[in-house]
Amino acid sequence: MALQSAPAATGTLDADGNGRHEALADGLIVLRLLFGLSRQALVIGAIGMGAQHTFYGRHHRMARGPARAAVDVNANNATGPLTDGLMTLRYRFGFQPAGLTSGAIGAGPIVGTAPLIGSYISTLML
């Protein structure tokens, strides 16, 4: 379950490595990863100022293993762009509380409340 791995996953959502969590940079990269995009389609137009990771190779590796599992913000053992990806993007835009999860909670969530999901996402942004 993703919530158990939260301490090890801190900083996961800073996809471009610039120390900031920007919706139109990191948020888009994570969403694109969950949609399965790769190479230039993954990063073009979505790299923030001062980015340390501007190439798709680092992001491609991020799409697997612990980083991807950490993005399972509703803890249903699946990462989806229209569920987990959308909620992490909404969080970056400041949607709280009901707007964070409305229509995006997905099937079989272990964690289904906006405050718990928001709290978990915040640990990924430390």
mmCIF file of C-alpha atoms in Angstrom:
data_model
loop_
_atom_site.group_PDB
_atom_site.id
_atom_site.type_symbol
_atom_site.label_atom_id
_atom_site.label_comp_id
_atom_site.label_asym_id
_atom_site.label_seq_id
_atom_site.Cartn_x
_atom_site.Cartn_y
_atom_site.Cartn_z
ATOM 1 C CA MET A 1 0.000 0.000 0.000
ATOM 2 C CA ALA A 2 1.375 3.414 -0.975
ATOM 3 C CA LEU A 3 0.728 5.066 2.348
ATOM 4 C CA GLN A 4 3.123 2.721 4.086
ATOM 5 C CA SER A 5 5.928 3.777 1.750
ATOM 6 C CA ALA A 6 5.405 7.527 2.227
ATOM 7 C CA PRO A 7 8.523 8.254 4.291
ATOM 8 C CA ALA A 8 10.803 6.645 1.708
ATOM 9 C CA ALA A 9 9.031 8.440 -1.132
ATOM 10 C CA THR A 10 9.518 12.032 -0.025
ATOM 11 C CA GLY A 11 10.433 14.356 -2.856
ATOM 12 C CA THR A 12 8.965 11.983 -5.434
ATOM 13 C CA LEU A 13 6.789 14.637 -7.032
ATOM 14 C CA ASP A 14 9.622 17.040 -7.895
ATOM 15 C CA ALA A 15 9.948 15.391 -11.289
ATOM 16 C CA ASP A 16 12.342 17.929 -12.804
ATOM 17 C CA GLY A 17 14.524 18.249 -9.701
ATOM 18 C CA ASN A 18 14.456 22.037 -9.388
ATOM 19 C CA GLY A 19 13.344 22.062 -5.739
ATOM 20 C CA ARG A 20 9.857 23.360 -6.533
ATOM 21 C CA HIS A 21 6.585 21.530 -7.052
ATOM 22 C CA GLU A 22 4.965 23.191 -10.020
ATOM 23 C CA ALA A 23 1.654 22.066 -11.458
ATOM 24 C CA LEU A 24 2.555 22.941 -15.041
ATOM 25 C CA ALA A 25 5.978 21.307 -14.848
ATOM 26 C CA ASP A 26 6.186 18.448 -12.329
ATOM 27 C CA GLY A 27 2.444 17.855 -12.392
ATOM 28 C CA LEU A 28 2.395 17.461 -16.153
ATOM 29 C CA ILE A 29 5.413 15.174 -16.157
ATOM 30 C CA VAL A 30 3.844 12.850 -13.568
ATOM 31 C CA LEU A 31 0.514 12.875 -15.415
ATOM 32 C CA ARG A 32 2.243 12.144 -18.732
ATOM 33 C CA LEU A 33 4.211 9.298 -17.123
ATOM 34 C CA LEU A 34 0.994 7.732 -15.895
ATOM 35 C CA PHE A 35 -0.488 8.060 -19.401
ATOM 36 C CA GLY A 36 2.537 6.142 -20.690
ATOM 37 C CA LEU A 37 4.184 8.933 -22.669
ATOM 38 C CA SER A 38 7.923 8.753 -23.161
ATOM 39 C CA ARG A 39 10.852 10.497 -24.786
ATOM 40 C CA GLN A 40 10.232 14.071 -25.908
ATOM 41 C CA ALA A 41 6.445 13.803 -25.461
ATOM 42 C CA LEU A 42 7.073 13.330 -21.755
ATOM 43 C CA VAL A 43 9.104 16.468 -21.101
ATOM 44 C CA ILE A 44 8.469 18.968 -23.895
ATOM 45 C CA GLY A 45 6.941 22.139 -22.494
ATOM 46 C CA ALA A 46 6.915 20.727 -18.958
ATOM 47 C CA ILE A 47 10.362 21.509 -17.563
ATOM 48 C CA GLY A 48 10.525 24.180 -14.853
ATOM 49 C CA MET A 49 13.137 26.914 -14.489
ATOM 50 C CA GLY A 50 16.365 25.597 -12.969
ATOM 51 C CA ALA A 51 15.462 21.979 -13.697
ATOM 52 C CA GLN A 52 18.121 19.412 -12.893
ATOM 53 C CA HIS A 53 16.370 16.667 -14.878
ATOM 54 C CA THR A 54 15.632 17.891 -18.384
ATOM 55 C CA PHE A 55 15.915 14.636 -20.256
ATOM 56 C CA TYR A 56 13.419 11.813 -20.525
ATOM 57 C CA GLY A 57 15.749 9.043 -19.260
ATOM 58 C CA ARG A 58 15.477 10.042 -15.590
ATOM 59 C CA HIS A 59 11.719 10.357 -15.894
ATOM 60 C CA HIS A 60 11.438 7.015 -17.643
ATOM 61 C CA ARG A 61 13.181 5.396 -14.656
ATOM 62 C CA MET A 62 10.831 7.315 -12.348
ATOM 63 C CA ALA A 63 7.888 5.605 -14.051
ATOM 64 C CA ARG A 64 8.910 2.280 -12.479
ATOM 65 C CA GLY A 65 9.449 0.947 -8.996
ATOM 66 C CA PRO A 66 9.119 2.872 -5.733
ATOM 67 C CA ALA A 67 8.493 6.284 -7.287
ATOM 68 C CA ARG A 68 5.540 5.019 -9.301
ATOM 69 C CA ALA A 69 4.169 3.062 -6.350
ATOM 70 C CA ALA A 70 4.362 6.210 -4.213
ATOM 71 C CA VAL A 71 2.094 8.028 -6.668
ATOM 72 C CA ASP A 72 -0.690 5.554 -5.824
ATOM 73 C CA VAL A 73 -2.273 8.248 -3.643
ATOM 74 C CA ASN A 74 -5.572 6.429 -3.102
ATOM 75 C CA ALA A 75 -3.717 3.226 -2.131
ATOM 76 C CA ASN A 76 -5.681 0.901 -4.419
ATOM 77 C CA ASN A 77 -2.511 -0.794 -5.736
ATOM 78 C CA ALA A 78 -2.855 0.839 -9.167
ATOM 79 C CA THR A 79 -1.539 4.112 -10.532
ATOM 80 C CA GLY A 80 -3.796 5.790 -13.025
ATOM 81 C CA PRO A 81 -3.547 9.099 -14.835
ATOM 82 C CA LEU A 82 -7.207 9.988 -14.326
ATOM 83 C CA THR A 83 -7.148 9.061 -10.656
ATOM 84 C CA ASP A 84 -3.762 9.362 -8.927
ATOM 85 C CA GLY A 85 -2.290 11.646 -11.590
ATOM 86 C CA LEU A 86 -5.271 13.961 -11.602
ATOM 87 C CA MET A 87 -5.366 14.199 -7.803
ATOM 88 C CA THR A 88 -1.654 15.056 -7.582
ATOM 89 C CA LEU A 89 -2.128 17.718 -10.268
ATOM 90 C CA ARG A 90 -5.186 19.139 -8.509
ATOM 91 C CA TYR A 91 -3.265 19.251 -5.229
ATOM 92 C CA ARG A 92 -0.565 21.363 -6.883
ATOM 93 C CA PHE A 93 -3.220 23.761 -8.130
ATOM 94 C CA GLY A 94 -4.574 24.071 -4.579
ATOM 95 C CA PHE A 95 -7.818 22.102 -4.908
ATOM 96 C CA GLN A 96 -8.999 21.336 -1.374
ATOM 97 C CA PRO A 97 -10.776 19.376 0.060
ATOM 98 C CA ALA A 98 -13.684 17.986 -2.004
ATOM 99 C CA GLY A 99 -12.323 19.295 -5.307
ATOM 100 C CA LEU A 100 -9.183 17.232 -4.815
ATOM 101 C CA THR A 101 -10.948 13.883 -5.107
ATOM 102 C CA SER A 102 -14.231 14.687 -6.896
ATOM 103 C CA GLY A 103 -14.645 12.252 -9.799
ATOM 104 C CA ALA A 104 -11.037 11.060 -9.485
ATOM 105 C CA ILE A 105 -10.971 8.706 -6.518
ATOM 106 C CA GLY A 106 -11.000 5.542 -8.667
ATOM 107 C CA ALA A 107 -12.107 2.004 -7.933
ATOM 108 C CA GLY A 108 -11.364 0.272 -4.646
ATOM 109 C CA PRO A 109 -9.533 3.038 -2.811
ATOM 110 C CA ILE A 110 -8.126 2.178 0.585
ATOM 111 C CA VAL A 111 -7.823 5.888 1.275
ATOM 112 C CA GLY A 112 -10.802 7.786 -0.064
ATOM 113 C CA THR A 113 -10.993 11.017 1.852
ATOM 114 C CA ALA A 114 -9.576 14.256 0.512
ATOM 115 C CA PRO A 115 -7.853 15.210 3.792
ATOM 116 C CA LEU A 116 -5.965 11.879 3.971
ATOM 117 C CA ILE A 117 -5.040 11.946 0.293
ATOM 118 C CA GLY A 118 -3.952 15.582 0.556
ATOM 119 C CA SER A 119 -1.845 14.781 3.596
ATOM 120 C CA TYR A 120 -0.170 11.894 1.776
ATOM 121 C CA ILE A 121 0.528 13.963 -1.339
ATOM 122 C CA SER A 122 2.125 16.629 0.847
ATOM 123 C CA THR A 123 4.656 14.022 2.091
ATOM 124 C CA LEU A 124 5.646 13.344 -1.524
ATOM 125 C CA MET A 125 6.437 17.015 -1.948
ATOM 126 C CA LEU A 126 8.809 17.434 1.013
#
